[in-house]
Structure formats: structure tokens, C-alpha cells
């Protein structure tokens, strides 16, 4: 069997520009994709991201901007894609849900499920929040009768003919699936939540909108549009429908935020079961973070742009700072102050300083040549530890381990006072230099995944066959103490 890895991020709504919450999810997926490439090779990894465009939010935002929907979408999709390019995301493809390849796949799946009898026509009478693009029950609303997440938007009262997906029929198959595949949804706490939700009883869900102004028309009834979530989830399948990509499907793994777990872990697997398509290999739902203890929101003015952080500190700082702030899978907090401190101590003062000191000392005392005949350090177990942390998707753990390794190397340097030793015992110093060099090699290897823009600079400083190369500027861009 061919080994492969297909990783996806959610496709983001285009009515907003990317903020560091979206970047967190995309950077986490990027890290796992880079790790998969390290283990399986570039050709066996496929990383998909993109934009969710067939939404009422699009119509409203284009009207507000005073441009046509097409112009608005083109501009916004380009902004999302260029943000990912700017911050160094290694996606293999960027999918837009207005593309023909996606529309065709949605039509195909919708028709398949309809033909099977699991989509039927009915009437939907109830509430709808455009902010969430979700049908609501009155028990989902706050005391003022508004959506908890979008209290500034009016709840719509719908009374329209809709097509329904027979989700209720999948209660048992879903529970059996979770029983047989206990690790399919991680972390475990999220899985327990989903299982209780399924056990509380599943109702059929509306999967079309009669009054939607924009979206994908139903193949059997073009006056109706496919409900945006039913359409959006299918992107993961649309993205690999070419002969050279098809084999990736069985290794599909979705990284999502916890806010969209029910869509991905109840509706999506049921849709796939109904369409007769094998389920993806798994889903990981990460937590949400606040900014200085407060929810990130435009009205509070605390939204942070990933591009601003990247311009000030560099891309590696952005990814390391975000991914090491709190456990992947838990909620957390991010503060600009802690980030600046992290940059100063762990990156500039830790990694950058270690590479500089060690290579400068080797240049000064050994004419730049490390003696590779010395025994050195066996750091293979350290590398295995790093691999095992990433296999378990412990992203913060992997960064913590990286910085602990930097500390261990710095400690070896300081304890041995090799710059003094070199003047009195060249042989003893030579052995220490080899050990320190081994640490740099290990750090540069782990950096391919964790600090990918610095990794080539580290390799350039390490040089070839023990002959160290020229100094490189690392973690110097955002320093306030320059
Ligand atoms: O939900 N902390 O798109 P979206 C961590 N289009 N992650 C955050 C975050 C925060 N404060 N804020 C946002 C949609 N996110 C749908 C998805 S997929 C078929 C369709 C991240 O633009 C988190 O990963 O609202 C969340 O799931 C995603 O942004 C939602 O992005």
C-alpha cells in the first residue's frame, strides 16, 4: 500500500481578512505537512487550503464594498492566498468553492445522495444566523433572542421549501464508526462531546436555501442553492479529483477549530456514508485563543494581522510564537508582550545567539574546522523524541523540546568555558567543539519543520564536513535592542 498524507485546513470565509486565529490553524497544518514531507518525501504529501465563497456573507460584504460579487471574490481570494504566501505556508493547492471543479463535485455528490433517497424535499420553518451560516433553535439564542456569537446581526425567520438531508438515519452508523475508530477525532475530549451530541438524537438538516441570492444551484432544482456548509465540506474531496491525486483521499486528515467540529464530525461523515465514499483518516479540532484574555473581535479593535507580526519579527517567529503559546487542542491566550519576550529570549537570545557563538568560537580557535573524528554526541534519541512529539501532534511540545535542546547546548558551552579551555588544552576543547557542533546539526534538522526559513541559514552556518560557513542573520529583524 502506498504511504501518503493528505492534510487540510478549513476553507475560510472571504468576508474578512486573515487574522492570527486563522493563521494559527493554517500554520499548525503547515507544520504537520512539513513533518509528513520529512518522513514520507514531498510527493507523498498533499496540503490543501482555500476559501469558502458561496455564502450570504459574500453577498453582503460585496454590497458593502460597492463592487460586484465576482470582483469582490477575486480580490479577497487573492488576499487570502497572498497572506499564506507571505507567511510561508507550503500548501500544494488553494481551492475556491466558486471553481468549476468544486461545483461539479458538489453536483455529483448531491445527486448521488438524492438518488439514494437521503435527500428529500420539505419545508423549513425556523431561525437562521447568517453570521454562523447555521440554522438555529431558540435554545441556541441569548436572552435577547440573538445569536450568542453574532449578537449584532438579526436572526432571520425562515419559512421556505428546502431539501433535507436524512441525518437522523446516520445516528447508529456514526456511533458504530466512533466505536470502531476511537482515535478518529482528537483530542479525546472533543470526541466525547460529539458522541453525546449524536446520542442526544440527530434531526434531519436542511441542505438547500430557496431564497439564497448566491451559491451553487441544486442539480435537480436549479432555483434552489446548496446550503453553504453542505457545499463547503465537499471542498476536501473536490481538491483531489484528478488521477494523480486520487490516492490521497484515504489518508485525508482535517485540521479544524473546535467551533466547526459538529459540521466535520457529524454531518460530513454522514454525507460521505450516504454518498458511498470512504471516510477520511481523522480530524483534529484545536482550541481557540484570546488576545490578552479577551475574545478577538473587530469591534474591540484587538485583531492582530499575521502579516504585521511577520514583517516585524519574521515568519519563523510568527509560527513558533503562535504554536508554542499553548497546547494544540486546548484553548489559550496570546499577548503581544509575551510574544516580544519569547522572541527576545528564545529566538534571538536562544537559537540565534547559540549558532553565532559556537561558529564564531570554532572559527577563532580551530580555524573554522571541527574535528569530526572526535566521538561527539549521540543525539539520535533526541531526534526520535522530536519525531514522536510531532507524530502525536504535540506542536507546543515539539517547540518546547527544541528550546530545551538550545538551552542544553548553551549550558554545555557555558559550563565547559570552552573559550578558556581552548587556550590551555586544545585537544579537550576540540572534543567540546565537536559536541557543540552536533547540537547545531540536530537543531538545524528539527528546524526544517519548526523554523523552516531559518533552516537553510543554519545549514549555511554549519557548512560542509565540519568546516563552518559564513555567519547568517537570524532573528535580528524585530529586535528592539539593536
Ligand atoms: O468556519 N483561535 O470559516 P472561518 C483559534 N468557512 N482559531 C481561530 C480563531 C481563534 N481565535 N478564530 C478563527 C469557517 N480561528 C468555514 C469553514 S470548512 C469546510 C468551512 C480558525 O473563516 C479556526 O480554525 O470562520 C476556525 O475553525 C476557523 O478559523 C474558522 O474560519
CSV table of C-alpha atoms and ligand atoms in Angstrom, one decimal:
chain,number,residue,atom,x,y,z
A,1,UNK,CA,0.0,0.0,0.0
A,2,UNK,CA,1.2,3.5,-0.9
A,3,UNK,CA,2.0,5.7,2.1
A,4,UNK,CA,0.6,9.2,1.8
A,5,UNK,CA,-0.6,12.1,3.8
A,6,UNK,CA,-3.3,14.5,2.8
A,7,UNK,CA,-3.7,17.4,5.2
A,8,UNK,CA,-6.4,20.1,5.0
A,9,UNK,CA,-7.3,23.4,6.8
A,10,UNK,CA,-10.8,24.7,6.9
A,11,UNK,CA,-11.6,26.9,3.9
A,12,UNK,CA,-12.0,30.4,5.3
A,13,UNK,CA,-14.8,32.8,4.7
A,14,UNK,CA,-13.8,35.7,2.5
A,15,UNK,CA,-15.8,38.4,4.1
A,16,UNK,CA,-12.9,39.0,6.4
A,17,UNK,CA,-9.2,39.3,6.1
A,18,UNK,CA,-6.9,36.7,7.7
A,19,UNK,CA,-6.1,37.2,11.3
A,20,UNK,CA,-3.8,35.3,13.6
A,21,UNK,CA,-6.7,32.9,14.6
A,22,UNK,CA,-6.9,31.7,11.0
A,23,UNK,CA,-3.1,31.7,10.8
A,24,UNK,CA,-2.8,29.5,13.8
A,25,UNK,CA,-4.8,26.7,12.2
A,26,UNK,CA,-3.0,27.2,8.8
A,27,UNK,CA,0.4,27.2,10.5
A,28,UNK,CA,-0.4,24.1,12.5
A,29,UNK,CA,-1.4,22.3,9.4
A,30,UNK,CA,1.7,23.6,7.6
A,31,UNK,CA,3.9,22.2,10.4
A,32,UNK,CA,2.3,18.8,10.1
A,33,UNK,CA,2.7,18.9,6.3
A,34,UNK,CA,6.4,19.7,6.6
A,35,UNK,CA,6.8,16.9,9.1
A,36,UNK,CA,5.0,14.5,6.8
A,37,UNK,CA,7.2,15.6,3.9
A,38,UNK,CA,10.3,14.9,6.1
A,39,UNK,CA,9.1,11.4,6.8
A,40,UNK,CA,7.4,10.4,3.5
A,41,UNK,CA,9.0,12.6,0.9
A,42,UNK,CA,7.5,15.6,-1.0
A,43,UNK,CA,5.5,13.5,-3.5
A,44,UNK,CA,3.6,11.6,-0.9
A,45,UNK,CA,2.2,14.7,0.9
A,46,UNK,CA,-0.7,16.9,-0.3
A,47,UNK,CA,-1.7,20.0,1.6
A,48,UNK,CA,-4.9,21.8,0.7
A,49,UNK,CA,-6.3,25.2,1.8
A,50,UNK,CA,-8.7,27.7,0.3
A,51,UNK,CA,-11.7,29.9,0.5
A,52,UNK,CA,-15.4,29.4,1.3
A,53,UNK,CA,-17.1,31.7,-1.1
A,54,UNK,CA,-20.8,30.7,-1.7
A,55,UNK,CA,-22.1,32.4,1.4
A,56,UNK,CA,-24.6,35.1,2.1
A,57,UNK,CA,-21.7,36.9,3.9
A,58,UNK,CA,-20.1,37.3,0.4
A,59,UNK,CA,-23.2,39.0,-1.0
A,60,UNK,CA,-23.5,41.3,2.0
A,61,UNK,CA,-19.8,42.2,2.0
A,62,UNK,CA,-19.6,42.8,-1.8
A,63,UNK,CA,-22.6,45.1,-1.5
A,64,UNK,CA,-21.0,47.0,1.4
A,65,UNK,CA,-17.8,47.4,-0.6
A,66,UNK,CA,-19.9,48.6,-3.6
A,67,UNK,CA,-18.4,46.1,-6.1
A,68,UNK,CA,-19.8,43.1,-7.9
A,69,UNK,CA,-19.6,39.7,-6.2
A,70,UNK,CA,-17.2,38.4,-8.8
A,71,UNK,CA,-14.8,41.4,-8.3
A,72,UNK,CA,-15.1,41.1,-4.6
A,73,UNK,CA,-14.4,37.3,-4.5
A,74,UNK,CA,-11.4,37.6,-6.9
A,75,UNK,CA,-9.9,40.3,-4.8
A,76,UNK,CA,-10.5,38.6,-1.4
A,77,UNK,CA,-9.4,35.1,-2.5
A,78,UNK,CA,-6.1,36.7,-3.8
A,79,UNK,CA,-5.7,38.4,-0.4
A,80,UNK,CA,-6.0,35.2,1.5
A,81,UNK,CA,-3.7,33.3,-0.9
A,82,UNK,CA,-1.1,36.1,-0.8
A,83,UNK,CA,-1.2,36.2,3.0
A,84,UNK,CA,-0.4,32.4,3.1
A,85,UNK,CA,2.4,33.1,0.6
A,86,UNK,CA,3.8,36.0,2.7
A,87,UNK,CA,3.9,34.0,5.9
A,88,UNK,CA,5.5,30.9,4.2
A,89,UNK,CA,2.7,28.4,4.0
A,90,UNK,CA,3.7,25.3,2.0
A,91,UNK,CA,0.2,24.5,0.6
A,92,UNK,CA,0.1,22.3,-2.6
A,93,UNK,CA,-3.2,23.7,-3.8
A,94,UNK,CA,-5.6,26.5,-3.0
A,95,UNK,CA,-9.2,25.7,-3.7
A,96,UNK,CA,-12.1,28.2,-4.2
A,97,UNK,CA,-15.6,27.0,-3.9
A,98,UNK,CA,-16.7,29.0,-6.9
A,99,UNK,CA,-14.3,27.0,-9.2
A,100,UNK,CA,-15.9,24.6,-11.7
A,101,UNK,CA,-14.0,21.5,-10.3
A,102,UNK,CA,-15.7,22.1,-6.9
A,103,UNK,CA,-19.2,22.9,-8.3
A,104,UNK,CA,-19.1,19.7,-10.4
A,105,UNK,CA,-18.2,17.6,-7.4
A,106,UNK,CA,-20.9,19.2,-5.3
A,107,UNK,CA,-23.4,18.4,-8.0
A,108,UNK,CA,-22.2,14.9,-8.2
A,109,UNK,CA,-22.4,14.2,-4.5
A,110,UNK,CA,-25.8,16.0,-4.1
A,111,UNK,CA,-27.3,13.9,-6.9
A,112,UNK,CA,-25.8,10.7,-5.5
A,113,UNK,CA,-27.3,11.3,-2.1
A,114,UNK,CA,-30.6,12.4,-3.6
A,115,UNK,CA,-30.8,9.3,-5.8
A,116,UNK,CA,-30.2,7.1,-2.7
A,117,UNK,CA,-33.2,8.7,-1.1
A,118,UNK,CA,-31.3,10.5,1.7
A,119,UNK,CA,-32.1,14.0,0.4
A,120,UNK,CA,-35.8,14.8,0.2
A,121,UNK,CA,-38.0,18.0,-0.3
A,122,UNK,CA,-39.7,19.5,2.7
A,123,UNK,CA,-40.5,22.8,4.4
A,124,UNK,CA,-38.1,24.6,6.8
A,125,UNK,CA,-39.7,26.9,9.3
A,126,UNK,CA,-37.3,28.3,11.8
A,127,UNK,CA,-34.4,30.5,12.6
A,128,UNK,CA,-31.1,31.2,10.7
A,129,UNK,CA,-28.0,33.2,11.6
A,130,UNK,CA,-26.0,34.5,8.6
A,131,UNK,CA,-23.0,35.2,10.9
A,132,UNK,CA,-22.6,31.4,11.5
A,133,UNK,CA,-24.4,30.4,8.3
A,134,UNK,CA,-26.3,28.0,10.6
A,135,UNK,CA,-29.9,27.0,11.3
A,136,UNK,CA,-30.7,27.8,14.9
A,137,UNK,CA,-33.1,26.6,17.6
A,138,UNK,CA,-34.5,29.2,20.0
A,139,UNK,CA,-32.5,27.4,22.8
A,140,UNK,CA,-29.3,28.4,20.9
A,141,UNK,CA,-30.0,32.1,21.3
A,142,UNK,CA,-29.2,34.5,24.1
A,143,UNK,CA,-31.8,36.2,26.3
A,144,UNK,CA,-32.4,39.0,23.8
A,145,UNK,CA,-33.2,36.3,21.2
A,146,UNK,CA,-29.9,36.8,19.3
A,147,UNK,CA,-27.1,34.6,18.2
A,148,UNK,CA,-24.5,34.2,21.0
A,149,UNK,CA,-21.6,34.6,18.6
A,150,UNK,CA,-23.2,37.3,16.4
A,151,UNK,CA,-25.4,39.4,18.7
A,152,UNK,CA,-25.1,42.4,16.4
A,153,UNK,CA,-26.8,40.6,13.5
A,154,UNK,CA,-30.5,40.0,13.1
A,155,UNK,CA,-31.7,36.4,13.3
A,156,UNK,CA,-33.7,35.5,10.2
A,157,UNK,CA,-37.1,33.8,10.4
A,158,UNK,CA,-37.2,31.4,7.5
A,159,UNK,CA,-40.3,29.7,6.1
A,160,UNK,CA,-39.3,28.1,2.8
A,161,UNK,CA,-39.2,25.0,0.8
A,162,UNK,CA,-35.9,23.2,1.4
A,163,UNK,CA,-34.2,20.0,0.6
A,164,UNK,CA,-33.3,18.0,3.7
A,165,UNK,CA,-30.5,15.5,4.3
A,166,UNK,CA,-31.6,12.5,6.3
A,167,UNK,CA,-29.0,12.9,9.0
A,168,UNK,CA,-31.3,11.0,11.5
A,169,UNK,CA,-30.7,7.8,9.6
A,170,UNK,CA,-26.9,8.1,10.4
A,171,UNK,CA,-27.2,8.2,14.2
A,172,UNK,CA,-26.4,4.5,14.5
A,173,UNK,CA,-23.8,4.2,11.7
A,174,UNK,CA,-22.0,7.2,13.2
A,175,UNK,CA,-21.9,5.8,16.7
A,176,UNK,CA,-20.6,2.5,15.3
A,177,UNK,CA,-18.0,4.4,13.4
A,178,UNK,CA,-16.7,6.1,16.5
A,179,UNK,CA,-16.8,2.8,18.4
A,180,UNK,CA,-14.6,1.2,15.8
A,181,UNK,CA,-12.3,4.2,15.3
A,182,UNK,CA,-11.8,5.6,18.8
A,183,UNK,CA,-9.0,7.9,17.7
A,184,UNK,CA,-10.7,9.3,14.6
A,185,UNK,CA,-11.5,12.6,16.3
A,186,UNK,CA,-8.8,14.1,18.5
A,187,UNK,CA,-8.5,15.3,21.2
A,188,UNK,CA,-10.5,12.8,23.1
A,189,UNK,CA,-12.5,15.4,25.0
A,190,UNK,CA,-13.9,16.6,21.7
A,191,UNK,CA,-14.8,13.1,20.7
A,192,UNK,CA,-16.7,12.6,23.9
A,193,UNK,CA,-18.7,15.8,23.2
A,194,UNK,CA,-19.6,14.7,19.7
A,195,UNK,CA,-20.7,11.2,20.9
A,196,UNK,CA,-23.0,12.7,23.5
A,197,UNK,CA,-24.4,15.1,20.8
A,198,UNK,CA,-25.1,12.2,18.5
A,199,UNK,CA,-26.6,10.2,21.3
A,200,UNK,CA,-28.9,13.1,22.2
A,201,UNK,CA,-30.6,12.4,18.8
A,202,UNK,CA,-29.9,13.7,15.3
A,203,UNK,CA,-32.5,15.6,13.3
A,204,UNK,CA,-32.6,15.8,9.5
A,205,UNK,CA,-30.9,19.0,8.3
A,206,UNK,CA,-31.8,21.5,5.6
A,207,UNK,CA,-29.2,21.4,2.8
A,208,UNK,CA,-30.7,24.0,0.4
A,209,UNK,CA,-31.8,27.6,0.5
A,210,UNK,CA,-34.8,28.7,-1.6
A,211,UNK,CA,-34.1,32.4,-1.0
A,212,UNK,CA,-30.3,32.4,-1.2
A,213,UNK,CA,-29.0,35.0,-3.7
A,214,UNK,CA,-25.7,33.4,-4.4
A,215,UNK,CA,-24.3,29.8,-4.4
A,216,UNK,CA,-24.3,26.5,-6.2
A,217,UNK,CA,-27.7,25.6,-7.8
A,218,UNK,CA,-29.2,22.2,-7.0
A,219,UNK,CA,-28.7,19.8,-9.9
A,220,UNK,CA,-32.4,18.6,-9.7
A,221,UNK,CA,-33.9,22.0,-8.9
A,222,UNK,CA,-31.8,25.0,-10.1
A,223,UNK,CA,-33.9,27.6,-8.4
A,224,UNK,CA,-32.6,26.4,-5.0
A,225,UNK,CA,-29.0,26.9,-3.8
A,226,UNK,CA,-27.0,24.3,-1.9
A,227,UNK,CA,-26.6,25.2,1.8
A,228,UNK,CA,-23.2,26.7,2.2
A,229,UNK,CA,-21.9,24.2,4.7
A,230,UNK,CA,-23.0,21.2,2.6
A,231,UNK,CA,-21.1,22.8,-0.2
A,232,UNK,CA,-18.0,23.8,1.8
A,233,UNK,CA,-17.3,20.4,3.4
A,234,UNK,CA,-17.1,18.8,-0.1
A,235,UNK,CA,-14.0,21.0,-0.9
A,236,UNK,CA,-11.8,18.4,0.7
A,237,UNK,CA,-13.0,15.9,-1.9
A,238,UNK,CA,-13.0,18.3,-4.8
A,239,UNK,CA,-9.4,19.1,-4.2
A,240,UNK,CA,-8.1,15.6,-5.1
A,241,UNK,CA,-10.3,14.5,-8.0
A,242,UNK,CA,-7.6,14.1,-10.6
A,243,UNK,CA,-6.0,10.7,-11.4
A,244,UNK,CA,-2.6,11.7,-9.9
A,245,UNK,CA,-4.2,12.9,-6.7
A,246,UNK,CA,-7.0,10.4,-6.0
A,247,UNK,CA,-4.8,8.1,-3.9
A,248,UNK,CA,-4.5,10.8,-1.3
A,249,UNK,CA,-8.2,10.5,-0.3
A,250,UNK,CA,-7.7,7.6,2.0
A,251,UNK,CA,-5.1,9.5,4.0
A,252,UNK,CA,-7.2,12.7,4.4
A,253,UNK,CA,-6.8,14.4,7.7
A,254,UNK,CA,-8.7,17.5,8.6
A,255,UNK,CA,-7.3,20.2,11.0
A,256,UNK,CA,-10.1,22.4,12.2
A,257,UNK,CA,-11.0,24.8,15.0
A,258,UNK,CA,-13.3,23.5,17.7
A,259,UNK,CA,-16.1,25.8,16.6
A,260,UNK,CA,-16.8,23.7,13.5
A,261,UNK,CA,-16.5,20.2,15.0
A,262,UNK,CA,-20.1,19.2,14.6
A,263,UNK,CA,-20.0,20.0,10.9
A,264,UNK,CA,-16.9,18.0,10.4
A,265,UNK,CA,-17.6,15.1,12.8
A,266,UNK,CA,-21.3,14.6,12.4
A,267,UNK,CA,-22.6,16.0,9.1
A,268,UNK,CA,-19.5,15.4,6.9
A,269,UNK,CA,-19.0,11.7,7.8
A,270,UNK,CA,-22.8,11.1,7.4
A,271,UNK,CA,-22.7,12.8,4.0
A,272,UNK,CA,-19.8,10.6,2.9
A,273,UNK,CA,-21.5,7.5,4.2
A,274,UNK,CA,-24.6,8.5,2.2
A,275,UNK,CA,-22.5,9.1,-0.9
A,276,UNK,CA,-20.7,5.8,-0.5
A,277,UNK,CA,-17.3,7.5,-0.2
A,278,UNK,CA,-14.8,6.2,2.4
A,279,UNK,CA,-14.3,8.4,5.4
A,280,UNK,CA,-11.1,10.5,5.9
A,281,UNK,CA,-8.4,9.1,8.2
A,282,UNK,CA,-9.1,11.6,11.0
A,283,UNK,CA,-9.9,15.0,12.4
A,284,UNK,CA,-8.1,17.2,14.9
A,285,UNK,CA,-10.0,20.0,16.5
A,286,UNK,CA,-7.8,22.7,18.0
A,287,UNK,CA,-8.7,25.3,20.6
A,288,UNK,CA,-9.4,29.0,20.4
A,289,UNK,CA,-7.2,31.7,21.8
A,290,UNK,CA,-8.0,35.1,23.2
A,291,UNK,CA,-5.8,38.2,22.9
A,292,UNK,CA,-4.7,39.4,26.4
A,293,UNK,CA,-7.6,37.5,27.9
A,294,UNK,CA,-10.3,39.0,25.5
A,295,UNK,CA,-12.0,37.5,22.5
A,296,UNK,CA,-10.5,38.7,19.3
A,297,UNK,CA,-13.0,41.0,17.6
A,298,UNK,CA,-13.2,43.8,15.1
A,299,UNK,CA,-15.4,45.9,17.4
A,300,UNK,CA,-12.8,45.6,20.2
A,301,UNK,CA,-10.1,46.6,17.9
A,302,UNK,CA,-7.8,43.8,19.1
A,303,UNK,CA,-7.5,41.8,15.9
A,304,UNK,CA,-3.8,41.1,15.1
A,305,UNK,CA,-2.7,40.7,11.5
A,306,UNK,CA,-0.2,37.8,10.8
A,307,UNK,CA,1.4,39.9,8.1
A,308,UNK,CA,2.2,42.7,10.6
A,309,UNK,CA,3.8,40.2,13.0
A,310,UNK,CA,5.7,38.6,10.2
A,311,UNK,CA,7.0,42.0,8.9
A,312,UNK,CA,8.2,42.9,12.4
A,313,UNK,CA,9.6,39.6,13.6
A,314,UNK,CA,9.9,37.3,10.6
A,315,UNK,CA,7.9,34.2,9.6
A,316,UNK,CA,9.6,31.7,11.8
A,317,UNK,CA,9.0,33.9,14.9
A,318,UNK,CA,5.3,34.2,13.9
A,319,UNK,CA,4.9,30.4,13.6
A,320,UNK,CA,7.0,29.5,16.7
A,321,UNK,CA,5.4,32.2,18.8
A,322,UNK,CA,1.8,31.1,17.9
A,323,UNK,CA,2.3,27.4,18.0
A,324,UNK,CA,4.3,27.3,21.3
A,325,UNK,CA,1.9,29.7,23.2
A,326,UNK,CA,-0.5,26.9,24.3
A,327,UNK,CA,-1.2,23.2,23.8
A,328,UNK,CA,-2.5,22.2,20.4
A,329,UNK,CA,-6.1,21.1,21.2
A,330,UNK,CA,-6.6,23.4,24.2
A,331,UNK,CA,-7.7,27.0,24.5
A,332,UNK,CA,-5.1,29.6,25.3
A,333,UNK,CA,-4.1,33.2,25.2
A,334,UNK,CA,-1.8,35.3,23.1
A,335,UNK,CA,-0.3,38.6,24.1
A,336,UNK,CA,2.0,40.9,22.1
A,337,UNK,CA,4.1,41.4,25.2
A,338,UNK,CA,4.7,37.7,25.8
A,339,UNK,CA,5.4,37.3,22.1
A,340,UNK,CA,8.1,40.0,22.2
A,341,UNK,CA,9.6,38.4,25.2
A,342,UNK,CA,9.5,35.0,23.6
A,343,UNK,CA,11.3,36.5,20.5
A,344,UNK,CA,14.0,38.1,22.6
A,345,UNK,CA,14.7,35.2,24.9
A,346,UNK,CA,14.1,32.0,22.9
A,347,UNK,CA,14.8,33.1,19.3
A,348,UNK,CA,17.3,36.0,19.3
A,349,UNK,CA,18.9,35.3,22.7
A,350,UNK,CA,18.5,31.5,22.4
A,351,UNK,CA,18.7,30.0,18.9
A,352,UNK,CA,20.4,32.9,17.1
A,353,UNK,CA,22.9,33.5,19.8
A,354,UNK,CA,23.9,29.9,20.1
A,355,UNK,CA,24.6,29.5,16.4
A,356,UNK,CA,26.6,32.7,16.4
A,357,UNK,CA,28.7,31.9,19.5
A,358,UNK,CA,29.5,28.4,18.5
A,359,UNK,CA,30.5,29.2,14.9
A,360,UNK,CA,32.5,32.3,16.0
A,361,UNK,CA,34.4,30.2,18.6
A,362,UNK,CA,35.1,27.4,16.1
A,363,UNK,CA,36.4,30.0,13.6
A,364,UNK,CA,38.6,31.7,16.2
A,365,UNK,CA,40.1,28.6,17.9
A,366,UNK,CA,40.0,25.9,15.2
A,367,UNK,CA,40.3,27.9,12.1
A,368,UNK,CA,36.7,27.1,11.3
A,369,UNK,CA,37.3,23.3,11.1
A,370,UNK,CA,35.6,20.9,13.6
A,371,UNK,CA,37.3,17.6,14.1
A,372,UNK,CA,34.7,15.0,13.1
A,373,UNK,CA,37.0,12.2,14.2
A,374,UNK,CA,36.1,13.1,17.8
A,375,UNK,CA,33.4,10.9,19.4
A,376,UNK,CA,30.9,13.7,19.6
A,377,UNK,CA,27.3,13.2,20.9
A,378,UNK,CA,24.8,10.6,20.1
A,379,UNK,CA,21.7,12.8,19.5
A,380,UNK,CA,19.7,10.2,17.7
A,381,UNK,CA,17.4,9.6,20.7
A,382,UNK,CA,16.8,13.4,20.8
A,383,UNK,CA,15.7,13.4,17.2
A,384,UNK,CA,13.4,10.4,17.8
A,385,UNK,CA,11.8,12.3,20.7
A,386,UNK,CA,11.2,15.2,18.4
A,387,UNK,CA,9.6,12.8,15.8
A,388,UNK,CA,7.4,11.2,18.4
A,389,UNK,CA,6.1,14.5,19.7
A,390,UNK,CA,5.1,15.5,16.2
A,391,UNK,CA,3.6,12.1,15.5
A,392,UNK,CA,1.3,12.8,18.5
A,393,UNK,CA,0.6,16.3,17.1
A,394,UNK,CA,2.1,17.9,20.2
A,395,UNK,CA,3.1,21.1,18.5
A,396,UNK,CA,3.8,23.1,21.6
A,397,UNK,CA,5.7,20.0,23.0
A,398,UNK,CA,7.9,19.9,19.9
A,399,UNK,CA,8.8,23.7,20.2
A,400,UNK,CA,9.4,23.3,24.0
A,401,UNK,CA,11.7,20.4,23.2
A,402,UNK,CA,13.6,22.5,20.6
A,403,UNK,CA,14.2,25.3,23.0
A,404,UNK,CA,15.2,22.9,25.8
A,405,UNK,CA,17.8,21.5,23.3
A,406,UNK,CA,19.1,25.0,22.7
A,407,UNK,CA,19.4,25.5,26.5
A,408,UNK,CA,21.2,22.2,26.9
A,409,UNK,CA,23.7,23.3,24.2
A,410,UNK,CA,24.2,26.7,25.7
A,411,UNK,CA,24.7,25.1,29.1
A,412,UNK,CA,27.4,22.8,27.7
A,413,UNK,CA,29.1,25.9,26.2
A,414,UNK,CA,28.9,27.9,29.5
A,415,UNK,CA,29.8,25.0,31.8
A,416,UNK,CA,32.9,24.0,29.9
A,417,UNK,CA,34.0,27.6,29.2
A,418,UNK,CA,35.5,26.2,26.0
A,419,UNK,CA,36.9,29.7,25.0
A,420,UNK,CA,39.2,29.4,28.1
A,421,UNK,CA,39.9,25.7,27.7
A,422,UNK,CA,41.0,26.3,24.1
A,423,UNK,CA,43.9,28.3,25.3
A,424,UNK,CA,45.2,25.7,27.7
A,425,UNK,CA,44.1,22.3,26.3
A,426,UNK,CA,43.4,22.3,22.5
A,427,UNK,CA,42.5,18.6,22.4
A,428,UNK,CA,40.0,18.8,25.2
A,429,UNK,CA,38.5,21.9,23.6
A,430,UNK,CA,38.3,20.2,20.2
A,431,UNK,CA,36.1,17.5,21.7
A,432,UNK,CA,33.7,20.1,23.2
A,433,UNK,CA,33.5,21.9,19.8
A,434,UNK,CA,32.5,18.6,18.1
A,435,UNK,CA,29.8,18.1,20.7
A,436,UNK,CA,28.5,21.7,20.3
A,437,UNK,CA,28.6,21.2,16.5
A,438,UNK,CA,26.5,18.1,16.9
A,439,UNK,CA,23.9,20.1,18.7
A,440,UNK,CA,23.8,22.6,15.8
A,441,UNK,CA,23.3,19.8,13.3
A,442,UNK,CA,20.4,18.4,15.4
A,443,UNK,CA,18.9,21.9,15.7
A,444,UNK,CA,19.1,22.6,12.0
A,445,UNK,CA,17.4,19.2,11.2
A,446,UNK,CA,14.5,19.9,13.6
A,447,UNK,CA,14.3,23.5,12.2
A,448,UNK,CA,13.3,22.1,8.7
A,449,UNK,CA,9.9,21.6,10.3
A,450,UNK,CA,9.8,24.1,13.2
A,451,UNK,CA,11.8,27.1,11.8
A,452,UNK,CA,11.7,26.4,8.1
A,453,UNK,CA,13.0,29.8,7.0
A,454,UNK,CA,16.0,29.7,9.3
A,455,UNK,CA,16.9,26.0,8.5
A,456,UNK,CA,18.8,26.9,5.3
A,457,UNK,CA,20.7,29.7,7.2
A,458,UNK,CA,21.6,27.2,9.9
A,459,UNK,CA,22.8,24.7,7.3
A,460,UNK,CA,24.9,27.5,5.7
A,461,UNK,CA,26.5,28.3,9.1
A,462,UNK,CA,27.2,24.6,9.8
A,463,UNK,CA,28.9,24.4,6.4
A,464,UNK,CA,30.3,21.2,4.9
A,465,UNK,CA,32.2,18.4,6.5
A,466,UNK,CA,32.8,20.2,9.7
A,467,UNK,CA,34.1,23.4,8.0
A,468,UNK,CA,31.8,26.1,9.3
A,469,UNK,CA,30.3,28.6,6.8
A,470,UNK,CA,29.7,32.3,6.9
A,471,UNK,CA,27.6,33.9,9.7
A,472,UNK,CA,23.9,34.5,8.8
A,473,UNK,CA,21.5,36.9,10.2
A,474,UNK,CA,18.9,35.0,12.2
A,475,UNK,CA,16.2,36.5,14.5
A,476,UNK,CA,17.5,40.0,14.1
A,477,UNK,CA,14.6,41.6,12.3
A,478,UNK,CA,12.3,42.6,15.1
A,479,UNK,CA,14.9,43.3,17.8
A,480,UNK,CA,14.2,46.4,19.8
A,481,UNK,CA,17.7,46.2,21.4
A,482,UNK,CA,19.6,46.6,18.1
B,1,LIG,O1,-15.8,28.5,9.8
B,1,LIG,N1,-8.4,31.0,17.7
B,1,LIG,O2,-14.5,29.7,8.3
B,1,LIG,P1,-13.9,30.9,9.2
B,1,LIG,C1,-8.0,29.9,17.0
B,1,LIG,N2,-15.8,28.7,6.3
B,1,LIG,N3,-8.5,29.6,15.8
B,1,LIG,C2,-9.3,30.5,15.2
B,1,LIG,C3,-9.7,31.7,15.9
B,1,LIG,C4,-9.2,31.9,17.2
B,1,LIG,N4,-9.5,33.0,17.9
B,1,LIG,N5,-10.5,32.4,15.1
B,1,LIG,C5,-10.7,31.7,13.9
B,1,LIG,C6,-15.4,28.8,8.6
B,1,LIG,N6,-10.0,30.5,14.0
B,1,LIG,C7,-15.9,27.9,7.5
B,1,LIG,C8,-15.1,26.7,7.4
B,1,LIG,S1,-14.5,24.3,6.3
B,1,LIG,C9,-15.3,23.2,5.3
B,1,LIG,C10,-15.6,25.7,6.3
B,1,LIG,C11,-9.8,29.5,13.0
B,1,LIG,O3,-13.3,31.8,8.3
B,1,LIG,C12,-10.3,28.1,13.4
B,1,LIG,O4,-9.6,27.1,12.8
B,1,LIG,O5,-14.9,31.4,10.2
B,1,LIG,C13,-11.7,28.1,12.9
B,1,LIG,O6,-12.2,26.8,12.7
B,1,LIG,C14,-11.5,28.8,11.5
B,1,LIG,O7,-10.6,29.8,11.8
B,1,LIG,C15,-12.9,29.4,11.0
B,1,LIG,O8,-12.7,30.1,9.9
